[in-house]
Coordinates of C-alpha atoms in Angstrom, one line a residue:
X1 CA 116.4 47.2 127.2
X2 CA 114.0 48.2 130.1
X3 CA 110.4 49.1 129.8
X4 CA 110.9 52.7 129.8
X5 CA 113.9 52.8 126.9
X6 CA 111.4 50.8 124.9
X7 CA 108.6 53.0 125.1
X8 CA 110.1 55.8 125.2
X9 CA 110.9 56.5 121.4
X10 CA 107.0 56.1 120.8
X11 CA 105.9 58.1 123.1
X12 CA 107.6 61.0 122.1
X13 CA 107.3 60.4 118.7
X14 CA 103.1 60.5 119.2
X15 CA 104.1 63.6 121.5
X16 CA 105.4 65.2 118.5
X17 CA 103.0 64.7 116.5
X18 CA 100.5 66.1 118.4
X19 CA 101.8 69.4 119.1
X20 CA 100.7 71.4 116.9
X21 CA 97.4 70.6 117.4
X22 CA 97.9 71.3 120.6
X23 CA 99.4 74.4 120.0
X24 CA 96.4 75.5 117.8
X25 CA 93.6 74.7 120.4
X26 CA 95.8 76.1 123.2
X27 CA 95.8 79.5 121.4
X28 CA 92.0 79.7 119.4
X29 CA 90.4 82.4 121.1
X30 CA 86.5 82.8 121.1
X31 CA 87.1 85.6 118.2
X32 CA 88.1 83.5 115.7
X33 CA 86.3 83.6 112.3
X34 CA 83.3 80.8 112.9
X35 CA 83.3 78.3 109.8
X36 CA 80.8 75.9 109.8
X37 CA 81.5 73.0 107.4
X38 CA 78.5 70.9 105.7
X39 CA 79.1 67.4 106.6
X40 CA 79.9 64.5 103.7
X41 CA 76.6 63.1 104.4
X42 CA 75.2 66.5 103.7
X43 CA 72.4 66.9 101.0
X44 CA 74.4 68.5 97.2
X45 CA 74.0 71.1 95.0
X46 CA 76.2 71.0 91.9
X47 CA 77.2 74.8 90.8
X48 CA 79.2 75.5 87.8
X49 CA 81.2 78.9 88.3
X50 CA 83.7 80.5 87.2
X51 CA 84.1 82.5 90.6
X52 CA 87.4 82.3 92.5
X53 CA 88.3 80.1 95.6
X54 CA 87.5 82.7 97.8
X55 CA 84.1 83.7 96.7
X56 CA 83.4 79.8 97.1
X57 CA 85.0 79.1 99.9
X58 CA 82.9 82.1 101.8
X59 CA 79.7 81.6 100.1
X60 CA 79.7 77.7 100.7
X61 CA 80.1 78.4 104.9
X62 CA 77.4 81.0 104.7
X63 CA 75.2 79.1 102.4
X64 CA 75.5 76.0 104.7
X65 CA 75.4 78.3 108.4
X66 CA 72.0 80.0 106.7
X67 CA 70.6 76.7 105.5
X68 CA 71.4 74.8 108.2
X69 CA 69.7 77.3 110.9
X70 CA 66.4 77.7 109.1
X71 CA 65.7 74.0 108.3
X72 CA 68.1 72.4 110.0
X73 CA 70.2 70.4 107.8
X74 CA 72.8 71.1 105.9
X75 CA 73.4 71.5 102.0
X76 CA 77.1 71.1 100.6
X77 CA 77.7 73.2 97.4
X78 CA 79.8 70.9 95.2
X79 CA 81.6 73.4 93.0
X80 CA 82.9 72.4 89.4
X81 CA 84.8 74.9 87.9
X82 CA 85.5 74.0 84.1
X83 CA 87.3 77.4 83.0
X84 CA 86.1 81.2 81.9
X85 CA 82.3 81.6 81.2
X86 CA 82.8 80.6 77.4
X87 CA 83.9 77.2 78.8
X88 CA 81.0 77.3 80.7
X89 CA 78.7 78.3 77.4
X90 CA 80.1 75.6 75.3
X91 CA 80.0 73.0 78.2
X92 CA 76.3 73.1 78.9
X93 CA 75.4 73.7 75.1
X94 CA 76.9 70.4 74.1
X95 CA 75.2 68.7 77.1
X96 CA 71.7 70.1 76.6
X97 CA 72.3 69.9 72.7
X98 CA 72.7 66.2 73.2
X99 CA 69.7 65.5 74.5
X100 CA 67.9 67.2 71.8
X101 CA 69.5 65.1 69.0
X102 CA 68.4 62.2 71.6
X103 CA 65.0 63.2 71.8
X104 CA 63.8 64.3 68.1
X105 CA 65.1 68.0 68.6
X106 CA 63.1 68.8 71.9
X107 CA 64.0 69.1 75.8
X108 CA 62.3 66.2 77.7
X109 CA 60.0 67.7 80.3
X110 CA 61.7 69.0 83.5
X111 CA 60.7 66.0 85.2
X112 CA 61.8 63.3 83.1
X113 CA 65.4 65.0 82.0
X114 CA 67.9 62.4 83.6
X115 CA 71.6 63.1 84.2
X116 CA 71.8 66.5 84.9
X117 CA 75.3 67.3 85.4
X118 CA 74.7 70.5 87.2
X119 CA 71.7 72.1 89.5
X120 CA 73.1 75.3 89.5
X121 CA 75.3 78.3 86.5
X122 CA 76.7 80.8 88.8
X123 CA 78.3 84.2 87.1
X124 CA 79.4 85.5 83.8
X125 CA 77.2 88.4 82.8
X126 CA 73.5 89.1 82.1
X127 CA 74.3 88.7 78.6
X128 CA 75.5 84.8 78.5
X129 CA 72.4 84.6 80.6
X130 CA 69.9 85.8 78.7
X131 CA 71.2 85.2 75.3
X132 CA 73.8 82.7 75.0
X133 CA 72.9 80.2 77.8
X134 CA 68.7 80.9 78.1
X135 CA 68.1 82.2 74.6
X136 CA 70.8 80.0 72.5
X137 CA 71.6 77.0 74.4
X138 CA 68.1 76.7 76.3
X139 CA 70.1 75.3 79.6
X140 CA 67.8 77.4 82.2
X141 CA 64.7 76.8 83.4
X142 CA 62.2 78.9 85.4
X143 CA 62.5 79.7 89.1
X144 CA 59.8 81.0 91.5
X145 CA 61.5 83.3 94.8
X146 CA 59.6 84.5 97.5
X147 CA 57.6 87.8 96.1
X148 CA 58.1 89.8 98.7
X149 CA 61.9 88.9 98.7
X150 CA 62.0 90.0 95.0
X151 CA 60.3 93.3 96.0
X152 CA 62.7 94.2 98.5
X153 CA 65.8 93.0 96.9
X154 CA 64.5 95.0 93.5
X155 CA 62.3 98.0 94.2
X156 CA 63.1 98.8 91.1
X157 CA 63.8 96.7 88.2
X158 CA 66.4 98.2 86.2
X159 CA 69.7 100.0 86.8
X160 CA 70.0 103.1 84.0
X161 CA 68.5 101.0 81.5
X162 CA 69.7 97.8 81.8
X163 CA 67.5 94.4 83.1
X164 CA 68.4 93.5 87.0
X165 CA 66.9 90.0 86.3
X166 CA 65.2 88.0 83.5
X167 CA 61.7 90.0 82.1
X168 CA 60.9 89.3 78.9
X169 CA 60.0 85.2 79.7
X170 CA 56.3 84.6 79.5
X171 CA 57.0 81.4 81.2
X172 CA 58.7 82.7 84.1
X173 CA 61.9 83.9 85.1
X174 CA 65.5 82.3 84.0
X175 CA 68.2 84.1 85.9
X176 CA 68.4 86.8 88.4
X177 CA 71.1 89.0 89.2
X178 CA 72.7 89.0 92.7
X179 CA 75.7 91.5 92.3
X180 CA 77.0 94.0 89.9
X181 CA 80.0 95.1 87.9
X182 CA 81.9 97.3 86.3
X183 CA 84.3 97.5 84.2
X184 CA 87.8 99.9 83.6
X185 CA 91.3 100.4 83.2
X186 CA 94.1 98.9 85.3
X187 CA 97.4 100.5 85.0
X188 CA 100.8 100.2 87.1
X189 CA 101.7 104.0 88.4
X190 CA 105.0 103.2 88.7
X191 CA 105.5 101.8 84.9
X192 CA 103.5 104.9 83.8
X193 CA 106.0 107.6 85.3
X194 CA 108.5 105.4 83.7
X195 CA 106.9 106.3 80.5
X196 CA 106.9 110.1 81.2
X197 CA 102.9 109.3 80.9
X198 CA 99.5 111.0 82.8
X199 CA 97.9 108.0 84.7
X200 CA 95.0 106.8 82.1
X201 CA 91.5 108.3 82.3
X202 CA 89.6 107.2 79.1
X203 CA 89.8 104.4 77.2
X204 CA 91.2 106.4 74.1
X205 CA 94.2 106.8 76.4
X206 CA 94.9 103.4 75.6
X207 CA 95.5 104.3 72.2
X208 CA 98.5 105.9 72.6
X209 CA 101.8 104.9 70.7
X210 CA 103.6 104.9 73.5
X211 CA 102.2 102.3 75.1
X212 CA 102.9 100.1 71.9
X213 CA 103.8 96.8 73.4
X214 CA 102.8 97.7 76.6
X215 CA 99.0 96.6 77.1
X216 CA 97.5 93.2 78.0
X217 CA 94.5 92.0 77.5
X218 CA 92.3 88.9 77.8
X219 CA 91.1 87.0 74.2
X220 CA 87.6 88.0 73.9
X221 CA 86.8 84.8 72.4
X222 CA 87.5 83.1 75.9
X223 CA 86.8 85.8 78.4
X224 CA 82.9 87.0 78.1
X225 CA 83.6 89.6 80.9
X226 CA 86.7 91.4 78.4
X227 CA 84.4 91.3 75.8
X228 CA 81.9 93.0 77.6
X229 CA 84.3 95.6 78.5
X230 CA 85.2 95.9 75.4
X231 CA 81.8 96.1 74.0
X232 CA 81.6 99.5 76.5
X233 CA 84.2 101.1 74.3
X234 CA 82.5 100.5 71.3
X235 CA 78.9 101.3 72.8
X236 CA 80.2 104.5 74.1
X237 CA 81.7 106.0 70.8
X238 CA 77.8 104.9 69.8
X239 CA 76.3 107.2 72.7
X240 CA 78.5 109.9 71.5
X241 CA 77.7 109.5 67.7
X242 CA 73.7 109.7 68.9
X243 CA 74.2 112.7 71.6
X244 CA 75.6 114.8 68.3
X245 CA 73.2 113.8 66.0
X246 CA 70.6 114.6 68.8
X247 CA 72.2 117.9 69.1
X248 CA 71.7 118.6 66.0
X249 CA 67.7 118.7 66.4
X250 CA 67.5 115.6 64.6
X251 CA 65.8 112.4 66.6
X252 CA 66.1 108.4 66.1
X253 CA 63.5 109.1 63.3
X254 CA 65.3 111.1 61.1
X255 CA 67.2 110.6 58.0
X256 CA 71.3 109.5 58.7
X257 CA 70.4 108.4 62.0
X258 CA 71.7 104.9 61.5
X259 CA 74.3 106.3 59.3
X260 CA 75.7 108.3 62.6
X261 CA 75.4 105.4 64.8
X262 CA 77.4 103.2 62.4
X263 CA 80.0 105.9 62.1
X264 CA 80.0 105.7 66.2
X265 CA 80.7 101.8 66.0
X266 CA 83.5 102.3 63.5
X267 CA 85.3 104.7 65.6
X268 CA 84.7 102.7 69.0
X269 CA 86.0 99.7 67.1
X270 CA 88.9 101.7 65.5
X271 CA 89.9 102.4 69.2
X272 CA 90.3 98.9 70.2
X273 CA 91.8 98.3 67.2
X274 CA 94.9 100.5 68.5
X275 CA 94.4 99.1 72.2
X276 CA 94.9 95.7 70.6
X277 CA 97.9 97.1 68.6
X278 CA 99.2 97.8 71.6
X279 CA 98.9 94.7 73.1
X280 CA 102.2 92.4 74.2
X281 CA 100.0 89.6 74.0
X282 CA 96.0 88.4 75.1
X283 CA 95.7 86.2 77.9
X284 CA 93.0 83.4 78.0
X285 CA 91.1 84.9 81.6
X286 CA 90.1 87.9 82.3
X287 CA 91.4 88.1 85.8
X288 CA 95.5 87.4 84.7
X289 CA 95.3 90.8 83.3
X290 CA 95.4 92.9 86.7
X291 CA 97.8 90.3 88.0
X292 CA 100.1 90.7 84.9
X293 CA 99.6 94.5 85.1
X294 CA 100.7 94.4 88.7
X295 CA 103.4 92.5 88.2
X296 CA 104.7 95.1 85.6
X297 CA 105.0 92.8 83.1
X298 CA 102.2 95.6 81.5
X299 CA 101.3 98.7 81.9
X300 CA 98.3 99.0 81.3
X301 CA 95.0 96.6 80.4
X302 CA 91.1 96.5 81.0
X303 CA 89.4 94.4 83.6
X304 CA 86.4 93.5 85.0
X305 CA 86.1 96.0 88.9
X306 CA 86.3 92.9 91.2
X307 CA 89.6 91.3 90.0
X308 CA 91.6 94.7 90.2
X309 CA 90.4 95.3 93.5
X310 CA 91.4 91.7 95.0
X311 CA 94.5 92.6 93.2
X312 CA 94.6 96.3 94.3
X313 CA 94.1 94.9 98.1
X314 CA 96.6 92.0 97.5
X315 CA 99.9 94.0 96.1
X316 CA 98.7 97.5 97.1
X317 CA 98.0 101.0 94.5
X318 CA 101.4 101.8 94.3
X319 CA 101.8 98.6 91.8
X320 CA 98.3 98.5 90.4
X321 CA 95.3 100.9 89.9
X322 CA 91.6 100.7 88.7
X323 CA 90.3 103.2 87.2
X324 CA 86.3 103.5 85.5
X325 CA 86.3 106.0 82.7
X326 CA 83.6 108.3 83.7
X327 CA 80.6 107.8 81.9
X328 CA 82.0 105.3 79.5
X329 CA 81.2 101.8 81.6
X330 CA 78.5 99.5 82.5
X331 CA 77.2 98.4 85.2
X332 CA 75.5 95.1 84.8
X333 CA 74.1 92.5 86.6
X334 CA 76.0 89.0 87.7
X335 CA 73.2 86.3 87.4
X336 CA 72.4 83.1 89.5
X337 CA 70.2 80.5 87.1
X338 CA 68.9 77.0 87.9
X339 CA 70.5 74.4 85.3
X340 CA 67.4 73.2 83.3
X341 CA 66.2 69.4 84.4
X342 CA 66.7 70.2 88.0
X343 CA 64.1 68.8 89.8
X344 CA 62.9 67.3 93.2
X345 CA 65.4 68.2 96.2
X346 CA 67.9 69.5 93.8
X347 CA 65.2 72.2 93.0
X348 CA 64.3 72.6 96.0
X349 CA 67.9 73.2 97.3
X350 CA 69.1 75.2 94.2
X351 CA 65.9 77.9 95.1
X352 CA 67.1 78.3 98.5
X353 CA 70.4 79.3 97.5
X354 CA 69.1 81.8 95.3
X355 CA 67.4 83.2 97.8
X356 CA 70.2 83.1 100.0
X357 CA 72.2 85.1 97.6
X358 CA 69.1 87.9 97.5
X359 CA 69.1 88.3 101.6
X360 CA 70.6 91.0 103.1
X361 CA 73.0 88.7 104.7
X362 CA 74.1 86.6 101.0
X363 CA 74.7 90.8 100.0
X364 CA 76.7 92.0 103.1
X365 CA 78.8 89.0 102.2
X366 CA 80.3 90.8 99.0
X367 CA 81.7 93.8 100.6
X368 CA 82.1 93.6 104.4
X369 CA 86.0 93.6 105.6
X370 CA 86.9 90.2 106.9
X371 CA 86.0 89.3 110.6
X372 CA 84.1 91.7 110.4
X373 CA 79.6 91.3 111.4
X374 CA 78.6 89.5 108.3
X375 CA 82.1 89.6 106.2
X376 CA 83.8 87.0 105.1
X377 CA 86.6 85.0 107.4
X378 CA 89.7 85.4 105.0
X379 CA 89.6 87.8 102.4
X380 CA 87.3 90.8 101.1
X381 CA 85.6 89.2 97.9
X382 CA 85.6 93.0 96.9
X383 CA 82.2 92.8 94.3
X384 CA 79.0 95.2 94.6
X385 CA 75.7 93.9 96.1
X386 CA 72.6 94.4 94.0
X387 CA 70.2 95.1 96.5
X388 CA 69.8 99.0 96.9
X389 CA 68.7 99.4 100.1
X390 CA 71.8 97.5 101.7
X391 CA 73.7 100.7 100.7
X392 CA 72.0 103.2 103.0
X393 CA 75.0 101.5 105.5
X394 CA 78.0 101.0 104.7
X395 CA 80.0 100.6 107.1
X396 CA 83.0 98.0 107.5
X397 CA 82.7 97.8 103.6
X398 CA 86.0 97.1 101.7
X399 CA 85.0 99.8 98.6
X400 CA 82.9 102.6 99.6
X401 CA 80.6 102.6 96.2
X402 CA 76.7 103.2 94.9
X403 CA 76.3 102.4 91.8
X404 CA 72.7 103.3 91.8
X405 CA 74.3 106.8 92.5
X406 CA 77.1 106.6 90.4
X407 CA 75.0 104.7 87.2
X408 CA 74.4 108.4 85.0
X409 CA 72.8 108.2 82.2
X410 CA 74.9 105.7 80.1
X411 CA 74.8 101.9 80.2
X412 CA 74.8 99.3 78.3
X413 CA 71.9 99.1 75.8
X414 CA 70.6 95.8 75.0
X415 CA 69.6 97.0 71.2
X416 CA 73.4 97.8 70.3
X417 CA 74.3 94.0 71.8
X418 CA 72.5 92.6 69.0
X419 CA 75.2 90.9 67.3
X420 CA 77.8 90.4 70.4
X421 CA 78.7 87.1 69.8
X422 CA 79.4 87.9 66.3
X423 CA 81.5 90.9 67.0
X424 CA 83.5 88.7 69.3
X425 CA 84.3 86.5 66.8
X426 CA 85.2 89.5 64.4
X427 CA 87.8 91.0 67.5
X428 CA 89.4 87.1 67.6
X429 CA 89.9 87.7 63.7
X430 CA 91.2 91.3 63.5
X431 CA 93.2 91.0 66.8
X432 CA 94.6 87.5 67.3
X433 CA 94.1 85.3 64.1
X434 CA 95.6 88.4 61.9
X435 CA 98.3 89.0 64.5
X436 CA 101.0 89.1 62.9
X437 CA 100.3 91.0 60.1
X438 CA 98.9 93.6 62.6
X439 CA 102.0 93.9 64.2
X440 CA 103.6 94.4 61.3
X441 CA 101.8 97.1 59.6
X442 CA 101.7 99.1 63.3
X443 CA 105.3 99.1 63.4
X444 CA 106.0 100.3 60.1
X445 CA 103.3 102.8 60.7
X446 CA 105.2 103.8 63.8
X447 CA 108.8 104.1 62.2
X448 CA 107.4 106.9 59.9
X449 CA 109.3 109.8 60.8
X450 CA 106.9 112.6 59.3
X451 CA 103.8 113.4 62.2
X452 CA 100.9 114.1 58.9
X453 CA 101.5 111.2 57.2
X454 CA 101.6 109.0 60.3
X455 CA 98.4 110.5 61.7
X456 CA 97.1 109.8 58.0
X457 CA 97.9 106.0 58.1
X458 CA 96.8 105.3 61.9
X459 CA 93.4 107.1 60.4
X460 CA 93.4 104.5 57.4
X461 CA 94.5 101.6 60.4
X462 CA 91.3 102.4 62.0
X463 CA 88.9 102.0 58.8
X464 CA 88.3 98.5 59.5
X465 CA 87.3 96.2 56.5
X466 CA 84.4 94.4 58.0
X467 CA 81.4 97.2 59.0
X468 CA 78.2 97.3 61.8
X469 CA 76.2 96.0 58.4
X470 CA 78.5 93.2 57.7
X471 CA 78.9 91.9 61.3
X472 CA 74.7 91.5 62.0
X473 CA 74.4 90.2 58.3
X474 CA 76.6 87.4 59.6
X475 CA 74.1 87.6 63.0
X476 CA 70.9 87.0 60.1
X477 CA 72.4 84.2 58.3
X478 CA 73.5 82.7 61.3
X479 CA 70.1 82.6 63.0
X480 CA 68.7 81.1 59.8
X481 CA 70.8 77.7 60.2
X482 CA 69.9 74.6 61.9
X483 CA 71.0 73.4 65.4
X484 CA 74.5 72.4 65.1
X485 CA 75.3 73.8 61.6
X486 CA 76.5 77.7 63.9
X487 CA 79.8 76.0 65.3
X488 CA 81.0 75.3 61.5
X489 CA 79.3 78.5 60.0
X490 CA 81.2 81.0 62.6
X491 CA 84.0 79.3 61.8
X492 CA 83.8 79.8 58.2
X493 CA 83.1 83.7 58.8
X494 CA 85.8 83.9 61.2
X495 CA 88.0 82.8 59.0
X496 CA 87.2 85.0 56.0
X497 CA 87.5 88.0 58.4
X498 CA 90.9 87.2 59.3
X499 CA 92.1 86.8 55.8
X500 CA 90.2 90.8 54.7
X501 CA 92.0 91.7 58.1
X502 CA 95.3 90.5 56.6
X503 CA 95.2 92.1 53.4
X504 CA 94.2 95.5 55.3
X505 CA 97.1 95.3 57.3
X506 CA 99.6 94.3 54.5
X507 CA 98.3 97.5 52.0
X508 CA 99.0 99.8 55.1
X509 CA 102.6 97.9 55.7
X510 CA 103.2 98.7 52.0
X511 CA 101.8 102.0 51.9
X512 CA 104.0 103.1 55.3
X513 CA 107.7 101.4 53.5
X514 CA 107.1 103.0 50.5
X515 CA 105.9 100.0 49.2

């Protein structure tokens, strides 16, 4: 064999190999999309999220670019992502609840807590901020920004009512929100002229019979963003209870004034009792449900704005649409908190991205069209910045919103979330855990042929067993119990809801057969 024959298979096997390479380098133009990658040596910040691939991906360059150009080094964000924000509840409630039975019932100073597992909780709702993961699990600790940054990102502090970071901490602030959502309908167009049906506008169009076994929607148990939007059903039925009694020249201090607000939670919650009715099934995330939806395998469900508009941009309107009921949904801040325990360059890091997230550049980030000055390099992330005054120009944005324009008068009320947590464990009961039995009574409501008595029975459906009264008298004996003794007690309730939910449903099964 000469020389050549016997280097000639390796040679063009390493020539192979390297051609795409080549290939790629040979075509790169100097308008690619710029990534700048931290390298491994990198200092790390440990965020628990729930946010999708893309909103990390993005915010991990631009975190790293921004860092890295005004001190000089980089930071790496080392994302864990454990499930839905209830995983992320429970997760850092056993961990900090552990060191409490460690250390005689009390968090160790911030500087002597050891083994923090993560610097940084990023999204899931002002709520499991300021209640569940502050107020309950006590996971966040107090962060100091810039004042003049917190004056320009919030000139003023609330949106129609509601909190746009923590406020009521007399030792400092917890969490601070750094964009906003909404929440709506999804519906496919195309499944809906199927039906003979108008495209949905409320959520009471959700009710209707003919979209029995045609809805999906996420377990409110697992998905605190659905339960959210779920709360905004109920909440608005409340508004509209108050606005009547109101218009009655009667005020909050008049007689039947909590009578009229607990008849506006019964009807709310007799709404999403026929939504769930409807339901094919309850997914464990929020976000499946526009993917389901647009993949026909629903018709309709609710979601949170953000997922249905990556899934809106990804398949297209004609399979998938989001629609906000007009004056019926909140708009609520998406916090940022610092994991309590963090301390020394881990604080120091987990700050800066904070304030990263509050700079007109960290905000321009949620909306701009990729490739575009300041958008992202892939896809659109598609969610609504919090700072107001980056909406005076919106150009190259991917939704042309303003929900400091758009807000109204109704919003989420943080007085009628008082006993959240609890309702969501009553929805599991009613919804899920009685299932069956739901199911059953709804279809042999359904299969009565005459219109008076079927209205009569759907009416009867929708007088729910468990009332406003009973759900925040399981809130008062709940907050009475020891650290630990909640799991077990909720449990317990849970569980004797499901079985008055049962026996509801079987007395309507009996009373539509004939029974």
């Amino acid at each position: 064999m000469s020389a050549v024959s016997r280097y000639l298979f390796p040679i063009l096997f390493v020539a192979v190999l390297l051609l795409p390479f080549a290939l790629r380098a040979a075509l790169s133009t100097d308008e690619a999309p710029e990534t700048v990658e931290a390298t491994e040596d990198a200092a790390r910040l440990v965020v628990l999220t729930p946010h999708n691939s893309d909103i990390k991906s993005e915010y991990a360059r631009a975190f790293s670019r921004w860092h890295r150009n005004r001190f000089g080094y980089d930071v790496r964000l080392d994302y864990r992502t454990i499930g839905g924000t209830n995983d992320i509840v429970k997760a850092l409630a056993t961990f900090y609840g552990k060191v409490r039975e460690d250390n005689d019932g009390e968090l160790p100073p911030i500087g002597e807590m050891e083994g923090v597992p993560y610097h940084i909780v990023w999204g899931g709702g002002d709520f499991v901020f300021n209640v569940e993961l502050e107020g309950q699990a006590g996971a966040l600790q107090a962060i100091e920004l810039p004042s003049d940054l917190m004056a320009e990102a919030f000139p003023a502090p609330k949106l129609a009512g509601v909190r746009l970071y923590d406020q009521d901490d007399e030792d400092g602030m917890h969490w601070v929100g750094v964009c906003l959502s909404s929440f709506g309908i999804v519906y496919s167009p195309g499944y809906y002229a199927n039906l003979g049906l108008e495209s949905p506008t409320t959520w009471a169009d959700l009710t209707r019979p003919e979209l029995f076994d045609r809805i999906v929607l996420a377990d409110p148990s697992k998905s605190g963003s659905a339960a959210v939007s779920y709360m905004m059903i109920v909440q608005r039925a409340m508004a509209d209870a108050e606005e009547a009694f109101f218009a009655a020249g009667n005020t909050e201090e008049s007689p039947g004034y909590d009578q009229a607000i607990d008849e506006g939670w019964m009807k709310g919650m007799g709404d999403l009792l026929l939504i769930a009715a409807n339901s094919r099934y309850f997914t464990d995330s929020a976000n499946g449900v526009p993917t389901d939806v647009s993949h026909a395998n629903a018709a309709a469900g609710t979601a949170i704005d953000f997922y249905a508009r990556v899934e809106e941009e990804t398949v297209g309107r004609d399979r998938i649409t989001y629609v906000a009921p007009p004056a019926a949904t909140a708009i609520t801040p998406d916090p940022v908190a610092v994991c309590y325990g963090t301390n020394g360059d881990d604080l120091l890091h987990a700050t800066r991205f904070v304030e990263f997230l509050l700079t007109v550049e960290g905000q321009l980030l949620w909306q701009k069209e990729p490739g575009t000055e300041a958008g992202p390099s892939n896809r659109a992330l598609r969610r609504t910045p919090i700072r107001r005054d980056v909406f005076a120009d919106r150009t190259d944005w991917s939704d042309d919103v303003n929900p400091f324009e758009e807000a109204g008068g109704f919003n989420q009320r943080s007085a009628w979330m008082r006993g959240f947590s609890e309702t969501r464990a009553l929805w599991r009961a009613a919804w899920i855990d009685a299932g069956t039995q739901l199911d059953e009574a709804y279809r042999a409501i359904l299969a009565v042929e005459d219109a008076d008595r079927r209205d009569a029975l759907f009416a009867q459906l929708r007088q729910m067993p468990v009332t406003r009264a009973d759900v925040m008298a399981v809130r008062s004996q709940k907050n009475e119990l020891a650290d630990g003794e909640e799991a077990w007690f909720m449990a317990q309730q849970s569980s004797r809801m499901a079985e008055r939910f049962r026996e509801h449903y079987r007395e309507l099964r009996n009373a539509a057969e004939g029974s």
